[in-house]
Short mmCIF file of C-alpha atoms in Angstrom, two decimals:
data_model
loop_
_atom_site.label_atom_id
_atom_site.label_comp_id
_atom_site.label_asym_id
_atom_site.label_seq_id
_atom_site.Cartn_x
_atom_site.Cartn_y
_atom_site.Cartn_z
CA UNK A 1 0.00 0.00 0.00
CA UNK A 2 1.33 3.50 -0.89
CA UNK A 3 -0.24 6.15 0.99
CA UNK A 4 -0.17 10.00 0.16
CA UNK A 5 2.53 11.05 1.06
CA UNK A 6 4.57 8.70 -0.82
CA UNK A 7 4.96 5.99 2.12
CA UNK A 8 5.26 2.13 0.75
CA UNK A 9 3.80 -0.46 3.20
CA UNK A 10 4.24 -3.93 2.07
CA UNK A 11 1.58 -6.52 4.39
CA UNK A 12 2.17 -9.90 3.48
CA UNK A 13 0.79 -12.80 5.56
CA UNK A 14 0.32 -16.85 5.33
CA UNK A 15 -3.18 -18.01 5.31
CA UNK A 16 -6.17 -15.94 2.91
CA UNK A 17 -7.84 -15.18 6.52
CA UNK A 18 -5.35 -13.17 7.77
CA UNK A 19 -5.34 -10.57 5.01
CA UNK A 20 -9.24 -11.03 5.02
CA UNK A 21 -8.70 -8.68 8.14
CA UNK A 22 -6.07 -6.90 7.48
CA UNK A 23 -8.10 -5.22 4.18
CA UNK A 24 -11.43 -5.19 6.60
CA UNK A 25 -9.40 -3.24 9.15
CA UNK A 26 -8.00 -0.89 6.34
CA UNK A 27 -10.87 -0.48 5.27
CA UNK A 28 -12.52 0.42 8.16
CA UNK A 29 -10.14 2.99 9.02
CA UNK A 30 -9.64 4.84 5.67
CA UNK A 31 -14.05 5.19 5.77
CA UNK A 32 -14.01 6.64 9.49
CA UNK A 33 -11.02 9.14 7.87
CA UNK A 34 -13.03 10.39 4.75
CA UNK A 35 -15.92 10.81 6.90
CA UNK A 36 -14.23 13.41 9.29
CA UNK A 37 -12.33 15.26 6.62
CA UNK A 38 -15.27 15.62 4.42
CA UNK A 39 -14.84 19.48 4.33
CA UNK A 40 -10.66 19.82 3.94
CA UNK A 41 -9.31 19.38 0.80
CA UNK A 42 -11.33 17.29 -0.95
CA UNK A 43 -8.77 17.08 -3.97
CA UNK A 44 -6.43 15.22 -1.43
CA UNK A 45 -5.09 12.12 -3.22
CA UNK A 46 -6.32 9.20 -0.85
CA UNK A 47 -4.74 5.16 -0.36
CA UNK A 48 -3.33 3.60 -3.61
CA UNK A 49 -2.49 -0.08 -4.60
CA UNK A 50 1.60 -0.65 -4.63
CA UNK A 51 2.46 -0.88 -8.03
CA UNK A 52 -0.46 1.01 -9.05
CA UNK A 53 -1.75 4.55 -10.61
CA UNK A 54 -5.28 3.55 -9.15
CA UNK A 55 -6.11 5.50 -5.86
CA UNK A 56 -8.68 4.48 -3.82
CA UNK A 57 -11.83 7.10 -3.15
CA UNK A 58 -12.13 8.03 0.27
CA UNK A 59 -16.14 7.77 0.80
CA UNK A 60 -16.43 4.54 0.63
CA UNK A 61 -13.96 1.65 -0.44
CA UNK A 62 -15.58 -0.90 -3.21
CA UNK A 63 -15.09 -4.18 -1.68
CA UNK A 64 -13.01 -4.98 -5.51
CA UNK A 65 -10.66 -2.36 -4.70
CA UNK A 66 -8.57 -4.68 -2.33
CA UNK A 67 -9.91 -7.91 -2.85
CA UNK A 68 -7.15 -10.17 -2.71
CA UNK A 69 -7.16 -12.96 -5.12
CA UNK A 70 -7.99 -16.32 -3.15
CA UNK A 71 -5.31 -18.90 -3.82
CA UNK A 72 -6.21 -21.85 -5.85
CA UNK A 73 -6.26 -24.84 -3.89
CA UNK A 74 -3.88 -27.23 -4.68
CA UNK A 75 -5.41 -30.62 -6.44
CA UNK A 76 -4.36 -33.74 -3.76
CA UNK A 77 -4.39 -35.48 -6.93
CA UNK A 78 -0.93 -33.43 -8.53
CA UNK A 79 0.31 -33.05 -5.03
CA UNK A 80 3.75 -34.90 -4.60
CA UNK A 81 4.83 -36.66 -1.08
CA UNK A 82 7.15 -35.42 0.94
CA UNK A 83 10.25 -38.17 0.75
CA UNK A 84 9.72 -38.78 4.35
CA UNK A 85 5.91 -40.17 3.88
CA UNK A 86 6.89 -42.45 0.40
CA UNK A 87 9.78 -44.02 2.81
CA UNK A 88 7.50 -43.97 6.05
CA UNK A 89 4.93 -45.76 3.40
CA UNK A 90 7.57 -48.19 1.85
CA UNK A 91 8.46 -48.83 5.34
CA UNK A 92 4.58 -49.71 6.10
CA UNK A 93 4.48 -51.67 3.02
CA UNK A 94 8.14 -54.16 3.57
CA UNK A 95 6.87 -54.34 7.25
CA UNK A 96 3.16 -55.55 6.63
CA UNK A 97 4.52 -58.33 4.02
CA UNK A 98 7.28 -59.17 6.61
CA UNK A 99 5.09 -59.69 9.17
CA UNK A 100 2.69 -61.94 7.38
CA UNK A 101 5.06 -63.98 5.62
CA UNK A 102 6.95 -64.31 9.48
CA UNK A 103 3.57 -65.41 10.80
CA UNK A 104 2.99 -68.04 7.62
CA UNK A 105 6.93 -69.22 8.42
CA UNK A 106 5.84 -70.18 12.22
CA UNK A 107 2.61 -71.24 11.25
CA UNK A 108 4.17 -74.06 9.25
CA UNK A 109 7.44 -74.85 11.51
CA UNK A 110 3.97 -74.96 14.27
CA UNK A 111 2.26 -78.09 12.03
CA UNK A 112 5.39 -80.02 11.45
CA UNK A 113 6.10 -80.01 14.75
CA UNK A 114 2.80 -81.36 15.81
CA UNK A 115 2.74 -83.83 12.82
CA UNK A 116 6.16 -84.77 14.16
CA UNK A 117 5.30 -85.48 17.80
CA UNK A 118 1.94 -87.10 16.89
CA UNK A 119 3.36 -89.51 14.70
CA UNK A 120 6.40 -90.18 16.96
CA UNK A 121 6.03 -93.85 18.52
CA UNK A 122 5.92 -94.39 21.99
CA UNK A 123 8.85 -95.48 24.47
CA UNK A 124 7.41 -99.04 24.60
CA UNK A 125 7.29 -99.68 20.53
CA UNK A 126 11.13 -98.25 20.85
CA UNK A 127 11.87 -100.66 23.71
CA UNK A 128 10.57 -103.37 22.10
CA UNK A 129 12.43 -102.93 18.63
CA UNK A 130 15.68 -102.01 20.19
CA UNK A 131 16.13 -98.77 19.72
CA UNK A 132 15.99 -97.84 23.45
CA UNK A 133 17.19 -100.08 25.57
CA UNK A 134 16.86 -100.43 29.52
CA UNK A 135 19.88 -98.85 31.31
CA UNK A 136 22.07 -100.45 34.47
CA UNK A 137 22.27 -96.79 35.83
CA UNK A 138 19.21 -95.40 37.67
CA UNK A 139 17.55 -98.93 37.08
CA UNK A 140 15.23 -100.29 39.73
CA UNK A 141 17.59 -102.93 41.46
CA UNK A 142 14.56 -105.65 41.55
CA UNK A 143 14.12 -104.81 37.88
CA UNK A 144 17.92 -105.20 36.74
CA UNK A 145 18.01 -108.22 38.70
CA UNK A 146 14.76 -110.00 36.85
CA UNK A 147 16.29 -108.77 33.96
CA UNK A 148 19.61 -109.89 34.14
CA UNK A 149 18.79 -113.36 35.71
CA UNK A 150 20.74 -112.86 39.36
CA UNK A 151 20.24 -111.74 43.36
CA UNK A 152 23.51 -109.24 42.97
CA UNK A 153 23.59 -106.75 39.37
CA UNK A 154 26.43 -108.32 37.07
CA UNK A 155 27.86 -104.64 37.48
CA UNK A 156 28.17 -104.68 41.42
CA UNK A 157 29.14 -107.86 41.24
CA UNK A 158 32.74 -106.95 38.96
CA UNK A 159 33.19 -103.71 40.72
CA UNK A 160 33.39 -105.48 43.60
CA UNK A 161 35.71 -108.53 42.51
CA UNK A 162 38.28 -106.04 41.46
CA UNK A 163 38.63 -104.00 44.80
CA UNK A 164 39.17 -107.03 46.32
CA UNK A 165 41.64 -108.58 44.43
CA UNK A 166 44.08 -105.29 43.82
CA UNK A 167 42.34 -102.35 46.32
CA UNK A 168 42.13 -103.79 49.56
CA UNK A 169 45.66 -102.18 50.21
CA UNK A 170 44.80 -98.38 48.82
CA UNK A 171 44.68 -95.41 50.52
CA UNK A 172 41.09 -94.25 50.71
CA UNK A 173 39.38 -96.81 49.24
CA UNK A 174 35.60 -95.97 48.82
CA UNK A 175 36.72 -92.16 49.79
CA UNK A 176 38.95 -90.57 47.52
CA UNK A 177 37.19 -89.76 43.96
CA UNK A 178 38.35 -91.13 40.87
CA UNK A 179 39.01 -88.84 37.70
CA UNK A 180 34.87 -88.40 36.44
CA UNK A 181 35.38 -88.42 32.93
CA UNK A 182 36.60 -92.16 32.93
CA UNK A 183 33.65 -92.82 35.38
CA UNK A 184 31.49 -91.36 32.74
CA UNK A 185 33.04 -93.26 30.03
CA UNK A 186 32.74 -96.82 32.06
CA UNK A 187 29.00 -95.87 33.00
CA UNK A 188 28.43 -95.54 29.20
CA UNK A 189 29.91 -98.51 28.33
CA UNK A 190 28.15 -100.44 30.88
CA UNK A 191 24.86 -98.71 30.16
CA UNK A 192 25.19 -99.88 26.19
CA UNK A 193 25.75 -103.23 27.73
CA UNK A 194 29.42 -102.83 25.97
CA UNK A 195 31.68 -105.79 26.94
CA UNK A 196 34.42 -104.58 29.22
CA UNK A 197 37.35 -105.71 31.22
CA UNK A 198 37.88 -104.05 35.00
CA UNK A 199 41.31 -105.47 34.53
CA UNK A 200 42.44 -103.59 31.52
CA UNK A 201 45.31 -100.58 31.72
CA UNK A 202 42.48 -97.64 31.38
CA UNK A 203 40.64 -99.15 34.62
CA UNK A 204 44.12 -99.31 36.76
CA UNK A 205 43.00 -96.52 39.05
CA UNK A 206 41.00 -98.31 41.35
CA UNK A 207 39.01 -94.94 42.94
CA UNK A 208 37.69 -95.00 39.01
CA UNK A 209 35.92 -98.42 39.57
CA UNK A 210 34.54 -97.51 43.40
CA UNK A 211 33.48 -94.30 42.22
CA UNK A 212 31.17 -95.73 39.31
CA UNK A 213 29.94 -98.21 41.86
CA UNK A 214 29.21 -95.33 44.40
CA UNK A 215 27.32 -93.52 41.36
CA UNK A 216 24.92 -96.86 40.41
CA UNK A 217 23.94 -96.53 44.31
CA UNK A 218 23.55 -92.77 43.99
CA UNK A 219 21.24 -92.70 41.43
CA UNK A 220 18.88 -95.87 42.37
CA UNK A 221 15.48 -94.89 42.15
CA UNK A 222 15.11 -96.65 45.60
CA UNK A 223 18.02 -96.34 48.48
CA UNK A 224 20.01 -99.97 49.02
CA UNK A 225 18.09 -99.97 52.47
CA UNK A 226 13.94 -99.55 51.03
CA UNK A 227 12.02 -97.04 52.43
CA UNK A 228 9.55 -99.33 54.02
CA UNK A 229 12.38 -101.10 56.23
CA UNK A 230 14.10 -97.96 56.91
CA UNK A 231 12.50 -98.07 61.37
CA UNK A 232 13.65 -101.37 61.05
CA UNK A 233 17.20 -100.79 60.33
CA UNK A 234 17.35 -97.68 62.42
CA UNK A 235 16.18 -99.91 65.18
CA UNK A 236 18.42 -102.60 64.64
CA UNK A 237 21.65 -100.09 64.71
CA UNK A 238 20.83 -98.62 68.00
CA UNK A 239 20.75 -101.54 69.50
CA UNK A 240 24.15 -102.79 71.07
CA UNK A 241 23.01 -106.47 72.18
CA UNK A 242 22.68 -108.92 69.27
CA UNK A 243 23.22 -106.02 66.70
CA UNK A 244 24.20 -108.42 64.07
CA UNK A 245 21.32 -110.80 64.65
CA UNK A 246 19.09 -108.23 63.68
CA UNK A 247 20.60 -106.93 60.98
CA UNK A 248 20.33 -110.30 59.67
CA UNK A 249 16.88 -110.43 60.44
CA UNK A 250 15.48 -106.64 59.02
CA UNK A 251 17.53 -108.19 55.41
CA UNK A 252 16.09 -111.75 55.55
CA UNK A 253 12.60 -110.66 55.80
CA UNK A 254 13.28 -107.10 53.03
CA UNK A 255 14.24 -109.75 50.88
#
């Protein structure tokens, strides 16, 4: 706007509204100015356009005079996306297909596995085609005895034949442990009913061969002593008289 005296006032704003009420206020104010200076110089140039010969009348401002031109709207059909939406929608996109081809994958791993354990065969079809067999280790002692055909497991029986014929004499027999990784290794022969030889080089340590028999009592499913004769044995220890005679008695009758 370029006023009278050759003042330039440039009014520039964002949005349509805002210089809706900017020219209302203008307006407003060059009407209330004609009004009072009706009488004084009425040849007095008033409010001109920028850019313009065109001066605006004092009584009374047309409403075309400073009509702004409304912006076109901008067609959301031509309208490009920012880079930051097309990756935020690729991003959408890759993740959606991931997700649903990630729940398809577990899906099927989810059927095989129950087509796998359904049609797996029990541990009595294995036991009776050989694939699993019955081990010495953490056998019921009645039950390796049936099987086996004898009062005293096969097992006990060598373990104990071979501390008595070369570790009666060592120190800490039945106390001091043997190296465990040959324990494990003669507990897996023995449990793959492996022939083996307690007199061989790799069983020389004799703490090997009373540790592995200390480990088949360990892990009996029931103690050496049963649980339903355990009184009786307590009762037949505390006793001083005829201690033996009882003892013999309690393991006659558990037997």
């Amino acid at each position: 706007i370029t006023t009278s005296s050759g003042s330039e006032f440039l009014l520039q704003a964002d949005n349509y509204h805002t210089i809706s009420k900017w020219h209302d206020a203008i307006k407003r104010t060059t009407d209330n100015l004609s009004k009072g200076a009706a009488g004084k110089a009425s040849d007095r140039p008033g409010i001109r356009r920028a850019n313009s010969t065109e001066y605006l009348p004092r009584h009374g401002l047309p409403s075309k005079t400073l009509s702004l031109p409304r912006p076109a709207p901008e067609s959301p059909c031509t309208k490009e996306p920012k880079p930051e939406h097309r990756r935020s929608h690729m991003f959408k996109s890759s993740k959606l297909n991931y997700s649903m081809s990630d729940s398809a994958d577990k899906n099927g791993v989810k059927n095989r596995l129950k087509k796998f354990i359904t049609r797996r065969p029990s541990m009595k079809t294995l036991q009776e085609k050989g694939i699993i067999k019955d081990q010495v280790f953490g056998c019921h002692l009645l039950a390796l005895c049936e099987r086996e055909g004898t009062t005293v497991p096969n097992f006990v029986r060598q373990c104990v034949e071979a501390v008595e014929k070369r570790g009666l004499e060592a120190d800490g027999i039945y106390r001091v442990s043997g190296n465990l990784a040959t324990i494990q290794k003669l507990r897996f022969l023995v449990d793959q009913e492996v022939e083996f030889n307690l007199d061989d080089s790799q069983w020389e340590d004799i703490h090997v061969v009373t540790g592995a028999l200390k480990m088949f009592f360990r892990e009996l499913p029931e103690p050496l002593f049963p649980f339903p004769f355990f009184e009786l044995f307590v009762e037949a220890i505390s006793e001083y008289k005829g201690q033996l005679g009882l003892l013999l008695f309690v393991i006659s009758t558990s037997i």
